[in-house]
Short mmCIF file of C-alpha atoms and ligand atoms in Angstrom, two decimals:
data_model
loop_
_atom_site.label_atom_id
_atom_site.label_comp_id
_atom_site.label_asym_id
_atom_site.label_seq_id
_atom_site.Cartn_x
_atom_site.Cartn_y
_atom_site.Cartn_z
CA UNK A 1 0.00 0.00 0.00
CA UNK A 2 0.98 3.68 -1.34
CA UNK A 3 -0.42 7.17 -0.81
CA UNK A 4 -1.58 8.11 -4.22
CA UNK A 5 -2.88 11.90 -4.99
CA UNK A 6 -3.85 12.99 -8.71
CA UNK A 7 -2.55 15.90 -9.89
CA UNK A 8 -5.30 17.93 -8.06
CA UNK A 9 -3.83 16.85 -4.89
CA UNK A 10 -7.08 16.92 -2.99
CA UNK A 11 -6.77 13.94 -1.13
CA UNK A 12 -3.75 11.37 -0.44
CA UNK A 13 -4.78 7.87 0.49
CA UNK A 14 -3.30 4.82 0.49
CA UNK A 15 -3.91 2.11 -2.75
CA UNK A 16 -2.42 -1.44 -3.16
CA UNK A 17 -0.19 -0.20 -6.13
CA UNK A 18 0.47 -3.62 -8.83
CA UNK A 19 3.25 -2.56 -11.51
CA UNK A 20 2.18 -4.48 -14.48
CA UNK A 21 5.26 -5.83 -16.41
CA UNK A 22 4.84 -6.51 -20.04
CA UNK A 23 4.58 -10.41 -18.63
CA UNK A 24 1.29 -9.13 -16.93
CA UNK A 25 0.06 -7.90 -20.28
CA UNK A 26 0.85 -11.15 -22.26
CA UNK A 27 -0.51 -13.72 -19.55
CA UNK A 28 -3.65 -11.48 -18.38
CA UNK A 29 -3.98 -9.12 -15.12
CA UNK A 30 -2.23 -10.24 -11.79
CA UNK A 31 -5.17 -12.11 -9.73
CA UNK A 32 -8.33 -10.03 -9.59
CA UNK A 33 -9.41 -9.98 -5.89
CA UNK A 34 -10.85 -6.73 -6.18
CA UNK A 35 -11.91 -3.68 -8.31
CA UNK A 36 -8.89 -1.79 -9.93
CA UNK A 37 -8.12 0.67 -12.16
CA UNK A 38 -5.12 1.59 -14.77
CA UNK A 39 -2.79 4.27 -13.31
CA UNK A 40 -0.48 6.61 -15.88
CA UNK A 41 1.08 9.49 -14.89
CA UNK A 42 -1.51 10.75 -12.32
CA UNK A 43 -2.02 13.71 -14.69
CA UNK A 44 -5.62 13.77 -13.99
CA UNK A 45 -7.01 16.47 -11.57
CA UNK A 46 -9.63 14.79 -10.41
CA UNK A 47 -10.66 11.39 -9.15
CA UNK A 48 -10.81 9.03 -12.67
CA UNK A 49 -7.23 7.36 -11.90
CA UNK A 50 -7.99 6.84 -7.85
CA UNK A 51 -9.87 3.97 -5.89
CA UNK A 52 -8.65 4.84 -2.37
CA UNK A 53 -7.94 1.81 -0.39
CA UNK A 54 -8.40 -0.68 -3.64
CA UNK A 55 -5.83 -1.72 -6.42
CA UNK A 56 -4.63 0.24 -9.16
CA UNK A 57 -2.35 -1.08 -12.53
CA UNK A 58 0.64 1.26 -12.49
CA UNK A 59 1.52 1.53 -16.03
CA UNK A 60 4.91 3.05 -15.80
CA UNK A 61 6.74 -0.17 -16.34
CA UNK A 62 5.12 -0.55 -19.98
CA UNK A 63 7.05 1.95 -21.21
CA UNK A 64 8.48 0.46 -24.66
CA UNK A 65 8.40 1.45 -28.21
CA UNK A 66 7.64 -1.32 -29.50
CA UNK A 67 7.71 -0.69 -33.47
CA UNK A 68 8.22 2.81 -35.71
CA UNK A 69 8.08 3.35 -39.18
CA UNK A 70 10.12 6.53 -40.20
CA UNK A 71 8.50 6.30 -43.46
CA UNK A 72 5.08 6.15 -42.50
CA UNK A 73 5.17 7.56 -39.24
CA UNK A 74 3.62 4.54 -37.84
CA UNK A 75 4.11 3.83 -33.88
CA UNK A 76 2.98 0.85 -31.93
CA UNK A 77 4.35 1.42 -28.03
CA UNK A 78 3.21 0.18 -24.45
CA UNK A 79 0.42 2.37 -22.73
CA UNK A 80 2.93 3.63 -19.89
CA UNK A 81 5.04 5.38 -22.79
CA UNK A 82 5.60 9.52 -22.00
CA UNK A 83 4.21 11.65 -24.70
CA UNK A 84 7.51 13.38 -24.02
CA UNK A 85 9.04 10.24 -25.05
CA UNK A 86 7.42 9.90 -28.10
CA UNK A 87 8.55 13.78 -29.52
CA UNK A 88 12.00 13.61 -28.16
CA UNK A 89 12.39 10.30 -30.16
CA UNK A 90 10.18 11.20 -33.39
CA UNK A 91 10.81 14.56 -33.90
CA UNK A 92 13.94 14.15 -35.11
CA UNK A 93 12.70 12.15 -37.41
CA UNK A 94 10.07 14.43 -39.05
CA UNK A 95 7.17 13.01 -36.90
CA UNK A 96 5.13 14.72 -33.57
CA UNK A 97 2.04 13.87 -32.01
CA UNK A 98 -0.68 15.16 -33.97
CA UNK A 99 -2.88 16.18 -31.06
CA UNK A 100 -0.78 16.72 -27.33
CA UNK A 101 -2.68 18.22 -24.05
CA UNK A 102 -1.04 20.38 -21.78
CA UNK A 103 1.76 18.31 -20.56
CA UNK A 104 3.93 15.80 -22.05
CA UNK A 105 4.69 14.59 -18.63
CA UNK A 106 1.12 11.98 -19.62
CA UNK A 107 1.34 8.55 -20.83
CA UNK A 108 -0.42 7.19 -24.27
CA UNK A 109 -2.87 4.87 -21.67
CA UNK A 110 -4.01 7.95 -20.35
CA UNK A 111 -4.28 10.35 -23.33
CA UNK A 112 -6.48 7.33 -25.02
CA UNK A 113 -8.63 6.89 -22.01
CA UNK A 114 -9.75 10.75 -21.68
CA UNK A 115 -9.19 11.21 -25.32
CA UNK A 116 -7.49 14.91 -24.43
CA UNK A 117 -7.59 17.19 -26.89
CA UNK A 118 -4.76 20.31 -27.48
CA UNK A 119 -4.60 23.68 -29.05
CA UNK A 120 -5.29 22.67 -32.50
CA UNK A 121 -9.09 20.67 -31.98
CA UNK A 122 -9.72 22.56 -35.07
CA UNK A 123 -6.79 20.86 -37.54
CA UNK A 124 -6.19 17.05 -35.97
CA UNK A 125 -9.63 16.43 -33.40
CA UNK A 126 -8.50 14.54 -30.52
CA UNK A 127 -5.74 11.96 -29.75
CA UNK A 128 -8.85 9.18 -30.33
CA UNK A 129 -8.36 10.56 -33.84
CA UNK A 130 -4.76 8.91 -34.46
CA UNK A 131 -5.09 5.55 -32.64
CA UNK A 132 -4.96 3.44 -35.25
CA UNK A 133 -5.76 0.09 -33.31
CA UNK A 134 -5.57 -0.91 -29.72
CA UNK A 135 -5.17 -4.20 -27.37
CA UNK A 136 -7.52 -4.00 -24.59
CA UNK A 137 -7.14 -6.25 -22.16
CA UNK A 138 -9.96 -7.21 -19.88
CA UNK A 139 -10.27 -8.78 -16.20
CA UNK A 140 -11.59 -11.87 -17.45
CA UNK A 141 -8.56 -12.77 -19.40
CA UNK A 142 -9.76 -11.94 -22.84
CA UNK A 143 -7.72 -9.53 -24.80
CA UNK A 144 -10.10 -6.89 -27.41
CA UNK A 145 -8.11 -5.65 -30.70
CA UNK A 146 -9.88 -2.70 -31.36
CA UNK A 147 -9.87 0.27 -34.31
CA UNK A 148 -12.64 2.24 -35.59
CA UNK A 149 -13.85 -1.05 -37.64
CA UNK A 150 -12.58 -3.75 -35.66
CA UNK A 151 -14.79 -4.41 -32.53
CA UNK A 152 -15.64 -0.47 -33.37
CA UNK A 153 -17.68 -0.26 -30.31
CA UNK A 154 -15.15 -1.36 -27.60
CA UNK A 155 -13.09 1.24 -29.50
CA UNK A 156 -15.65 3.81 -28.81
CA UNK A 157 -16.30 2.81 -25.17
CA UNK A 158 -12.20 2.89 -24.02
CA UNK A 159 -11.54 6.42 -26.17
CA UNK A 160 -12.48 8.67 -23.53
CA UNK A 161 -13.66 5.87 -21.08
CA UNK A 162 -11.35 6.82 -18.11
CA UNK A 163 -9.92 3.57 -17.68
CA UNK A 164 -13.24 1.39 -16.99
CA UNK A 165 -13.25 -0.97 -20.32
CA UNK A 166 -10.22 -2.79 -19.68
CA UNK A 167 -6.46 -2.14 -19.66
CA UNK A 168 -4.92 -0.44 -22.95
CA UNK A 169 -2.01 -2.68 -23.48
CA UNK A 170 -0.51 -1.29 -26.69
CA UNK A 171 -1.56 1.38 -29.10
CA UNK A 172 -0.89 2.04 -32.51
CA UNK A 173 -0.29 5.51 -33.66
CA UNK A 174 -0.81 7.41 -36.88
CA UNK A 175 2.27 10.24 -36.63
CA UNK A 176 1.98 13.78 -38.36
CA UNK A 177 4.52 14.87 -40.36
CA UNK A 178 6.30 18.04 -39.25
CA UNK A 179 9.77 20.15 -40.39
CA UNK A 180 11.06 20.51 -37.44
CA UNK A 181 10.51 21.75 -33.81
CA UNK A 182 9.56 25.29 -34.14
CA UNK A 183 6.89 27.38 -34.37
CA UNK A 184 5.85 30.71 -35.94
CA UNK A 185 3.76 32.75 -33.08
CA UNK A 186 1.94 35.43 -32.74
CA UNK A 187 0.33 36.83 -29.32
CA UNK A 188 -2.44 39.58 -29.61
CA UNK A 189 -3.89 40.93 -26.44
CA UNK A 190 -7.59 41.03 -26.59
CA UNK A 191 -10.17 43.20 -24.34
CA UNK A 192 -13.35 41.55 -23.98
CA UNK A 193 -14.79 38.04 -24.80
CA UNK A 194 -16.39 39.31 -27.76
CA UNK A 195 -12.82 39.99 -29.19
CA UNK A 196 -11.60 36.58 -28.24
CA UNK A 197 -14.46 34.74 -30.60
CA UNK A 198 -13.90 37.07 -33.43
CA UNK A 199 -9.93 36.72 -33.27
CA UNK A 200 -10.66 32.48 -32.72
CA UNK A 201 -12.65 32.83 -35.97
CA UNK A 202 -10.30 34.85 -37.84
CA UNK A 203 -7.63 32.55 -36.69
CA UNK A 204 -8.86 29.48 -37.64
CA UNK A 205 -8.36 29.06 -41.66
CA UNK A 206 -4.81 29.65 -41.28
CA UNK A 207 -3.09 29.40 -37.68
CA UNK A 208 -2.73 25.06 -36.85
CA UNK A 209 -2.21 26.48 -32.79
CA UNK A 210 -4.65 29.00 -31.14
CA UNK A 211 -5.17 29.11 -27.16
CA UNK A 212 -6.08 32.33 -24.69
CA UNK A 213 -5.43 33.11 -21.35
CA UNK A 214 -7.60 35.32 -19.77
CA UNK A 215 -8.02 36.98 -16.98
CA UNK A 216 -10.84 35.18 -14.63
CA UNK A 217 -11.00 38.29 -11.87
CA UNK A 218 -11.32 40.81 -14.91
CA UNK A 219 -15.25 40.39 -14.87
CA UNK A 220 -16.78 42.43 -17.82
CA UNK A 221 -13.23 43.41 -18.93
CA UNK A 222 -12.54 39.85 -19.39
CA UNK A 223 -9.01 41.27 -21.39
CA UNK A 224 -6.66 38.43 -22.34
CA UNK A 225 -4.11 37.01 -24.67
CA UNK A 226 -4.37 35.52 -27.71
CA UNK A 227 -1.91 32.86 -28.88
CA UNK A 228 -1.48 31.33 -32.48
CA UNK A 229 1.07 29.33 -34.12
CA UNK A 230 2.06 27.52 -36.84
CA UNK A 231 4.73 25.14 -37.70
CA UNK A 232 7.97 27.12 -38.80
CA UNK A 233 10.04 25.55 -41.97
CA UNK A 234 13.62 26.27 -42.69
CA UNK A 235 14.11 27.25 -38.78
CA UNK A 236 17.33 25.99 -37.04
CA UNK A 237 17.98 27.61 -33.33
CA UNK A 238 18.95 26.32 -29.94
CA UNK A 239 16.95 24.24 -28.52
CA UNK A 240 15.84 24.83 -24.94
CA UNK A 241 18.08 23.71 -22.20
CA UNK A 242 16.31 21.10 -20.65
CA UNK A 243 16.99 22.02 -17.20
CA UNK A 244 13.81 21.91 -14.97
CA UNK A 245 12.90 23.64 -11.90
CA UNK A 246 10.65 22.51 -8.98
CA UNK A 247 8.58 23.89 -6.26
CA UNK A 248 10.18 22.42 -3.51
CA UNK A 249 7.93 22.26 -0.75
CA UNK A 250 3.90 22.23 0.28
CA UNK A 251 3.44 25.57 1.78
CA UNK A 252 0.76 25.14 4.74
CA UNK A 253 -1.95 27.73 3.29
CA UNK A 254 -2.43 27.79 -0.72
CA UNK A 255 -0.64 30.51 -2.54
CA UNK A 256 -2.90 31.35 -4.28
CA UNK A 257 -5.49 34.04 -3.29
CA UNK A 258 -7.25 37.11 -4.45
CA UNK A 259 -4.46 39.40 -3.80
CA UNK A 260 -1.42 37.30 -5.13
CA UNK A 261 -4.06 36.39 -8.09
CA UNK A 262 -4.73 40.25 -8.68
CA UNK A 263 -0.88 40.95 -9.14
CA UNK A 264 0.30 38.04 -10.56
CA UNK A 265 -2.70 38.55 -13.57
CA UNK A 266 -1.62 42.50 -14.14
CA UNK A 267 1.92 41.78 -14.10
CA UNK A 268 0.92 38.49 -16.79
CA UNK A 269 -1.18 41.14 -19.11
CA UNK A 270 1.61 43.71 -18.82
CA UNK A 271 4.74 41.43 -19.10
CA UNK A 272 3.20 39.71 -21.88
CA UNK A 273 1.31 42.42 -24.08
CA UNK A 274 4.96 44.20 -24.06
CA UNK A 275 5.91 41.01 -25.92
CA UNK A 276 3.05 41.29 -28.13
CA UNK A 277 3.56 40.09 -31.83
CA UNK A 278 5.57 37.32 -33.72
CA UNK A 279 7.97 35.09 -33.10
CA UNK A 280 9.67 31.55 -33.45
CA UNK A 281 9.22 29.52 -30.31
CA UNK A 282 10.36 26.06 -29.88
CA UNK A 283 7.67 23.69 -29.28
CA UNK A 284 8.26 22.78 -25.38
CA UNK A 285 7.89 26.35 -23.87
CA UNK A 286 4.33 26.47 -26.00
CA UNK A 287 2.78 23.63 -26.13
CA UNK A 288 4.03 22.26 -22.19
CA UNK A 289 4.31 26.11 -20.44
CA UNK A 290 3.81 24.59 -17.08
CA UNK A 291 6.13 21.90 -17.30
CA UNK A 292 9.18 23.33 -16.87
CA UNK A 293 7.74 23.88 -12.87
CA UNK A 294 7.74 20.19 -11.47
CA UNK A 295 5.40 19.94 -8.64
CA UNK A 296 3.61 23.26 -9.26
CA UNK A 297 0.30 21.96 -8.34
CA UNK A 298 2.51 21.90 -4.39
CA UNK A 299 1.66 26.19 -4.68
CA UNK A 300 -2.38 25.30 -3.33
CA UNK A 301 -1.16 24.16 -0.18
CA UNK A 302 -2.21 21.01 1.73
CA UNK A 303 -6.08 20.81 0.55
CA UNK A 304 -5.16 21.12 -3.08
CA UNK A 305 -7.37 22.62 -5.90
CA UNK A 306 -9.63 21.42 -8.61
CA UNK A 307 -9.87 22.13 -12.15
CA UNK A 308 -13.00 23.04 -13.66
CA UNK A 309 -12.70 22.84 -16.67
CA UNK A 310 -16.39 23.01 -19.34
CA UNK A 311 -17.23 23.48 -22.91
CA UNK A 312 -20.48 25.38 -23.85
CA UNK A 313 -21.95 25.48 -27.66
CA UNK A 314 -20.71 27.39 -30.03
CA UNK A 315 -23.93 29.63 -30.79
CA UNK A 316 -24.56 30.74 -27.34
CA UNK A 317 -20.51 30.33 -26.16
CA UNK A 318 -19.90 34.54 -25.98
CA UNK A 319 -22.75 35.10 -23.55
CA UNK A 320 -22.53 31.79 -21.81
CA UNK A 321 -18.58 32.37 -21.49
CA UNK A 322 -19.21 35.94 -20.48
CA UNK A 323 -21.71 34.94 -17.88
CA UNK A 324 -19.33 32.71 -15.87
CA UNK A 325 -16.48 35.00 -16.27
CA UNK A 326 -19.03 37.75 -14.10
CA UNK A 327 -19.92 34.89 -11.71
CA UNK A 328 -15.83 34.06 -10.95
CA UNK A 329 -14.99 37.56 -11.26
CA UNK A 330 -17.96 37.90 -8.73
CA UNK A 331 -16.75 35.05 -5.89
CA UNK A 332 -13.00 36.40 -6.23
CA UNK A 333 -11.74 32.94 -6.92
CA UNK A 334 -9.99 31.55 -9.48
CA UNK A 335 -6.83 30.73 -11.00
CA UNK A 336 -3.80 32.28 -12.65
CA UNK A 337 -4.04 29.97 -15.32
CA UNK A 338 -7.61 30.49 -17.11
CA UNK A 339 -7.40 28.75 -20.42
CA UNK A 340 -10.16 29.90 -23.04
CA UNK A 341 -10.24 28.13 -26.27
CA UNK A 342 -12.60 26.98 -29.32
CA UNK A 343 -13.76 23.39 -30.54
CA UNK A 344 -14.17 22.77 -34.01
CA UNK A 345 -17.38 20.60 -34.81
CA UNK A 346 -16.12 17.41 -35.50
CA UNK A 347 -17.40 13.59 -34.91
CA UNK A 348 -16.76 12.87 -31.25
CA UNK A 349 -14.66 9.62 -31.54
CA UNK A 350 -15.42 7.71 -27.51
CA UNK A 351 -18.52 7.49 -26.15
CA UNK A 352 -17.68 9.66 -23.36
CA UNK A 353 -15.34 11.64 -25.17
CA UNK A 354 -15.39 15.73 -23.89
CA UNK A 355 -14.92 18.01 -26.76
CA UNK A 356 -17.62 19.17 -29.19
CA UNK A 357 -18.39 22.28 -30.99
CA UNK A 358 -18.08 25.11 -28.55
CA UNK A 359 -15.86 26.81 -26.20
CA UNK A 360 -13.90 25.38 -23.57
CA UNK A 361 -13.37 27.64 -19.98
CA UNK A 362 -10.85 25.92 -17.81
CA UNK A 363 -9.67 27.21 -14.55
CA UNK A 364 -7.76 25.98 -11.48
CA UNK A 365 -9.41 26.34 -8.25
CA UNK A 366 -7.97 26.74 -4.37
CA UNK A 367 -9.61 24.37 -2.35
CA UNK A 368 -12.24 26.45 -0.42
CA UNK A 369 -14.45 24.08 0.45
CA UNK A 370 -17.91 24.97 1.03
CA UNK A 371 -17.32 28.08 -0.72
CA UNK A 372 -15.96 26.79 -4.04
CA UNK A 373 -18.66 23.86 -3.98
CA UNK A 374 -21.34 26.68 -4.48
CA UNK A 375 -19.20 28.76 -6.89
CA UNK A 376 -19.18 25.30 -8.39
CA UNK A 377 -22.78 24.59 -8.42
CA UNK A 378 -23.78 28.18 -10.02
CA UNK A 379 -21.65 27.77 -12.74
CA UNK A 380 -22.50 23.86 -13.05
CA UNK A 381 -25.96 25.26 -13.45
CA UNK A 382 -24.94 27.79 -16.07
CA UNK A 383 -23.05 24.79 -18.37
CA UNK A 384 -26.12 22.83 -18.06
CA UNK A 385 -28.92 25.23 -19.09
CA UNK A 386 -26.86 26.16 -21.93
CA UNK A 387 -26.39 22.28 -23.14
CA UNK A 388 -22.21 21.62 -22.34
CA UNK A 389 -20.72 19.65 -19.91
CA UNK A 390 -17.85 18.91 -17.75
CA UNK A 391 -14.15 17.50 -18.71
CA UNK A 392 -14.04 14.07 -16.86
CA UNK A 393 -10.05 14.48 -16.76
CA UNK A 394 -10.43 17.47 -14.37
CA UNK A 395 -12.99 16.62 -12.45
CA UNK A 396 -13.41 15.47 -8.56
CA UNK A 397 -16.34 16.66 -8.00
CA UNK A 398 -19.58 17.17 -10.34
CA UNK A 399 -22.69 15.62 -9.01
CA UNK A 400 -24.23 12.87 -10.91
CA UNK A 401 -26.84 14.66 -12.63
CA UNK A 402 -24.74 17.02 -14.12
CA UNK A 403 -22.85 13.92 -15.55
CA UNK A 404 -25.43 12.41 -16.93
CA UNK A 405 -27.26 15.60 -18.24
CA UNK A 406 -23.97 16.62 -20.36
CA UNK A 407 -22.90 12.39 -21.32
CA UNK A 408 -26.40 11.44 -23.52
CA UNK A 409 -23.90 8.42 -24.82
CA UNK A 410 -23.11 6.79 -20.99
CA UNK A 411 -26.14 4.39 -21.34
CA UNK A 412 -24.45 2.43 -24.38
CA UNK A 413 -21.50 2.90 -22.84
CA UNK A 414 -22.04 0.89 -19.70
CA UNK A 415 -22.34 -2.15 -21.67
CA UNK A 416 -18.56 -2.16 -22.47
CA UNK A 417 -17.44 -1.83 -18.88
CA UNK A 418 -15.79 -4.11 -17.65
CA UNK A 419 -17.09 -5.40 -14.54
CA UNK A 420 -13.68 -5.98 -12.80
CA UNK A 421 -12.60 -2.30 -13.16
CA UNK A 422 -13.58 0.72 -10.72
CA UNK A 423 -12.40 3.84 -9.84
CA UNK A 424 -13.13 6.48 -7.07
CA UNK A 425 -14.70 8.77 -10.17
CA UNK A 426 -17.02 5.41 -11.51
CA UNK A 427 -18.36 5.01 -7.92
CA UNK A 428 -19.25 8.44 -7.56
CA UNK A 429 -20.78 9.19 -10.97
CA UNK A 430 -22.13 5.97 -11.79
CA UNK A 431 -22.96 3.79 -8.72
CA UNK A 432 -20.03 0.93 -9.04
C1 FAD B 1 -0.48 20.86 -16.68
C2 FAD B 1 -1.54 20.01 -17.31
C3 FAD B 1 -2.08 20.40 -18.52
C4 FAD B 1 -3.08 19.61 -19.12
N1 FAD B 1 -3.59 20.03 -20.32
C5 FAD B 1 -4.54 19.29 -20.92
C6 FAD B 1 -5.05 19.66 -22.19
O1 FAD B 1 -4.65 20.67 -22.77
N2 FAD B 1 -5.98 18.85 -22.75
C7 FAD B 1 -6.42 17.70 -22.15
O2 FAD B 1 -7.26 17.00 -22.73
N3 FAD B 1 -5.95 17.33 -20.95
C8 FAD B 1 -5.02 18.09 -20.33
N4 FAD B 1 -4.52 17.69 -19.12
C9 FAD B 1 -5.01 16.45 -18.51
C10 FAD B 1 -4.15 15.25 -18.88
O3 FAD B 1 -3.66 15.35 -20.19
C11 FAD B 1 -5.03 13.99 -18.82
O4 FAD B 1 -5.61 13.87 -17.57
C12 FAD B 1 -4.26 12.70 -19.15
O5 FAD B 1 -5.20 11.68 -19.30
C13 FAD B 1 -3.29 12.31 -18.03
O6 FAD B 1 -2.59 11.14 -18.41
P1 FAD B 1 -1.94 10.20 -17.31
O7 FAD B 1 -1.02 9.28 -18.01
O8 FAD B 1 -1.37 11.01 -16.21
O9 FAD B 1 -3.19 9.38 -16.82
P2 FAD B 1 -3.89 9.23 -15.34
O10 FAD B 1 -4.18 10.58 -14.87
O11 FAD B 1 -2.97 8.41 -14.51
O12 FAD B 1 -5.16 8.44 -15.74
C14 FAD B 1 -6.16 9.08 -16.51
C15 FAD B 1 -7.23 8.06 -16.90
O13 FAD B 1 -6.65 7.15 -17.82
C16 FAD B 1 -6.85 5.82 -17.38
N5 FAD B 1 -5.70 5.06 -17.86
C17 FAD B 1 -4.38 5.33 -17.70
N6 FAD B 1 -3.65 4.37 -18.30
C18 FAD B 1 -4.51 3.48 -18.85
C19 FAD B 1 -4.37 2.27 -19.57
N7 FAD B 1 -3.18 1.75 -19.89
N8 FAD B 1 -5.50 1.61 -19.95
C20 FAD B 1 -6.73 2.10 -19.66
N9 FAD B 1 -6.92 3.24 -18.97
C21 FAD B 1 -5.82 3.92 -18.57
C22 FAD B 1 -6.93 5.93 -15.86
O14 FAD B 1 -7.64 4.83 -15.31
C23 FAD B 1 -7.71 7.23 -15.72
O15 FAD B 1 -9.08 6.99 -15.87
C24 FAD B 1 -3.53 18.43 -18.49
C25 FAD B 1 -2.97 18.03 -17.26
C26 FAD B 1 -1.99 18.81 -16.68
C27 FAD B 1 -1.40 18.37 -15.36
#
């Protein structure tokens, strides 16, 4: 037994932790004497890689690259594989992830099973998009190949199903090409939400990258930055040193408050609109900003924060998006690190998967208790009425009607669980 935490570090309680070997995913699970789930990275906010006092699969030991086709840009790896991994060694090469979330510091298993999405949803979907086939293994010994037309279904139900179909044991990977591993920028500071939609729709015919920070305690204001990029050819430049801080410690109240928030947003704005315009970043710095902090999510002190992270539909997403800006801006909480961004309308490819046409609002959260629950529960209302729903990655806490108000696809889904699996996030959003 282990304390585990997700990266939300709300809780820290103790799981029976298995490493499964690549033997394990040949010969079937180790014994099932009780419901478990698949672990990655932790990299989830919320609660969909815990089970608090039960098993979970740690992953990291699958960590092989197991086949890869320079010419096609073809990769077949283990589950537990780094998506850092998999650009440090392809790149090179001429090949990157077509779709990468926030962080490279996530496994493959875990960018399948909440099918995360990037900064270009509008180009290349979601990572679902580029899984070519995967094994699934299940408790009951069987082992599922799955692809969009083999076994189609189980493919549907484990893209975005947070673990509870069975364990990914390998994945197949389409590759994009790219020239290298820079990228043309360009950062325009915006005023108001209306600004940010008509810059996202100007930007999306020819910019690959766009993503906003705004700031959350700006209310009506709502001013912000807007990034786009695209990939840069015929660049050659230093690459980043790839020396990495970390916050060393757990403070014993959260950093982050209204006043350090107030500061630490004006000096963002300023800093950054002085840097306003183009320029040729390497891909680490923008795609991964945050990574270069280990252990930043130690800065909310010992009761941790949640993410909250929605997406809204795209015809009412300015007034909807405007509407919980007023009600954050109102409560005085809220993060440094308010993401605003646009989905493209494009096939969902899981069951359960998060993004559709819309925009997505994601902010980081001290843990207030009582007093970010309601915050919570005005703006849950707000998502609802207006038809969107929550990201499953980042969440610990949305109450089961919400979940089943924004997922119309969970019934058909529940067929493919598997019955073996549970997780602290099945229990508390769908009984077991
Ligand atoms: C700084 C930061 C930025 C982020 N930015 C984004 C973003 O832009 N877009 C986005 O979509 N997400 C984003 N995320 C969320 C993150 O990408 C996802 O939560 C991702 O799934 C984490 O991967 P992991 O390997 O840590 O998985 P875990 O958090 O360990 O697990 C996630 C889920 O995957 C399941 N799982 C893991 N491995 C397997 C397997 N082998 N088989 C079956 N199920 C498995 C687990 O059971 C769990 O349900 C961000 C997270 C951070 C910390």
């Amino acid at each position: 037994m282990r304390p585990l935490s997700s990266w939300g570090r709300l809780s820290e309680q103790d799981h029976d932790v298995v490493s499964l070997s690549p033997k394990d995913a040949q010969v079937g699970l180790p014994l099932i004497t009780k419901p478990s789930v698949a672990f990655g990275m932790g990299r989830s906010y919320g609660d969909a890689c815990l089970n608090s006092g039960g098993r979970v699969w740690d992953t990291a030991g699958l960590d092989h690259f197991l086949e890869f086709d320079p010419r096609t840009g073809i990769l077949t790896c283990e589950p537990g594989v780094l998506l850092r991994d998999i650009q440090r060694y392809c790149i090179p090469q001429g090949w990157m992830l077509p779709v990468t979330p926030g962080t490279q510091m996530a496994t493959v298993g875990g960018a399948i099973a909440n099918d995360v999405h990037g900064k270009n949803h509008h180009v290349f979907g979601t990572f679902g998009e580029h899984v070519q086939h995967l094994k699934l293994l299940r408790t009951d010994g069987q082992t599922i190949v799955c692809s969009a037309t083999e076994n189609p279904e189980y493919f549907a139900a484990t893209v975005g199903g947070v673990g509870l179909t069975g364990v990914i044991i390998q994945a197949t990977l389409q590759l994009r090409k790219v020239m290298g591993p820079w990228l043309e920028t360009e950062t325009i500071p915006y005023g108001n939400v209306k600004e940010f939609f008509a810059l996202a729709a100007e930007s999306e015919s020819t910019w690959e990258y766009t993503v906003s920070w705004i700031d959350c305690l700006a209310g009506k204001g709502g001013r912000g930055l807007f990034m786009r990029a695209n990939h840069a050819p015929n660049v050659s430049g230093q690459e980043p040193i790839g020396r990495t801080r970390s916050f060393p410690f757990v403070p014993p109240v959260s950093l982050v408050n209204k006043a350090s928030l107030r500061l630490f947003n004006n000096a963002y704005f300023y800093l950054n609109r002085s840097k306003q315009g183009t320029g040729v970043v390497h891909y680490q710095p923008f795609f991964y900003p945050l990574d270069n902090l280990q252990h930043w999510n130690r800065m909310y002190g010992p009761k941790g924060f949640y993410q909250y992270q929605s997406v809204v539909p795209t015809s009412l997403a300015p007034e909807v998006t405007q509407t919980m800006l007023d009600e954050i801006a109102r409560s005085g909480q809220g993060s440094f690190l308010a993401v605003l961004k646009t989905f493209a309308e494009r096939p969902a490819v899981g069951m359960l998967s998060f993004p559709s046409a819309g925009a997505t609002l994601a902010l980081d959260f001290p843990n207030h208790g009582e007093a970010t629950e309601s915050l919570f529960r005005r703006l849950d209302a707000i998502v609802l009425e207006a038809g969107g729903r929550i990201y499953l990655g980042k969440d610990a806490r949305m109450p089961r009607p919400v979940f089943e108000a924004g997922y119309p696809n969970l019934k058909e889904f529940l067929r493919f669980r598997d019955p073996g699996i549970s997780s602290e996030m099945s229990r508390r959003l769908m009984g077991y």
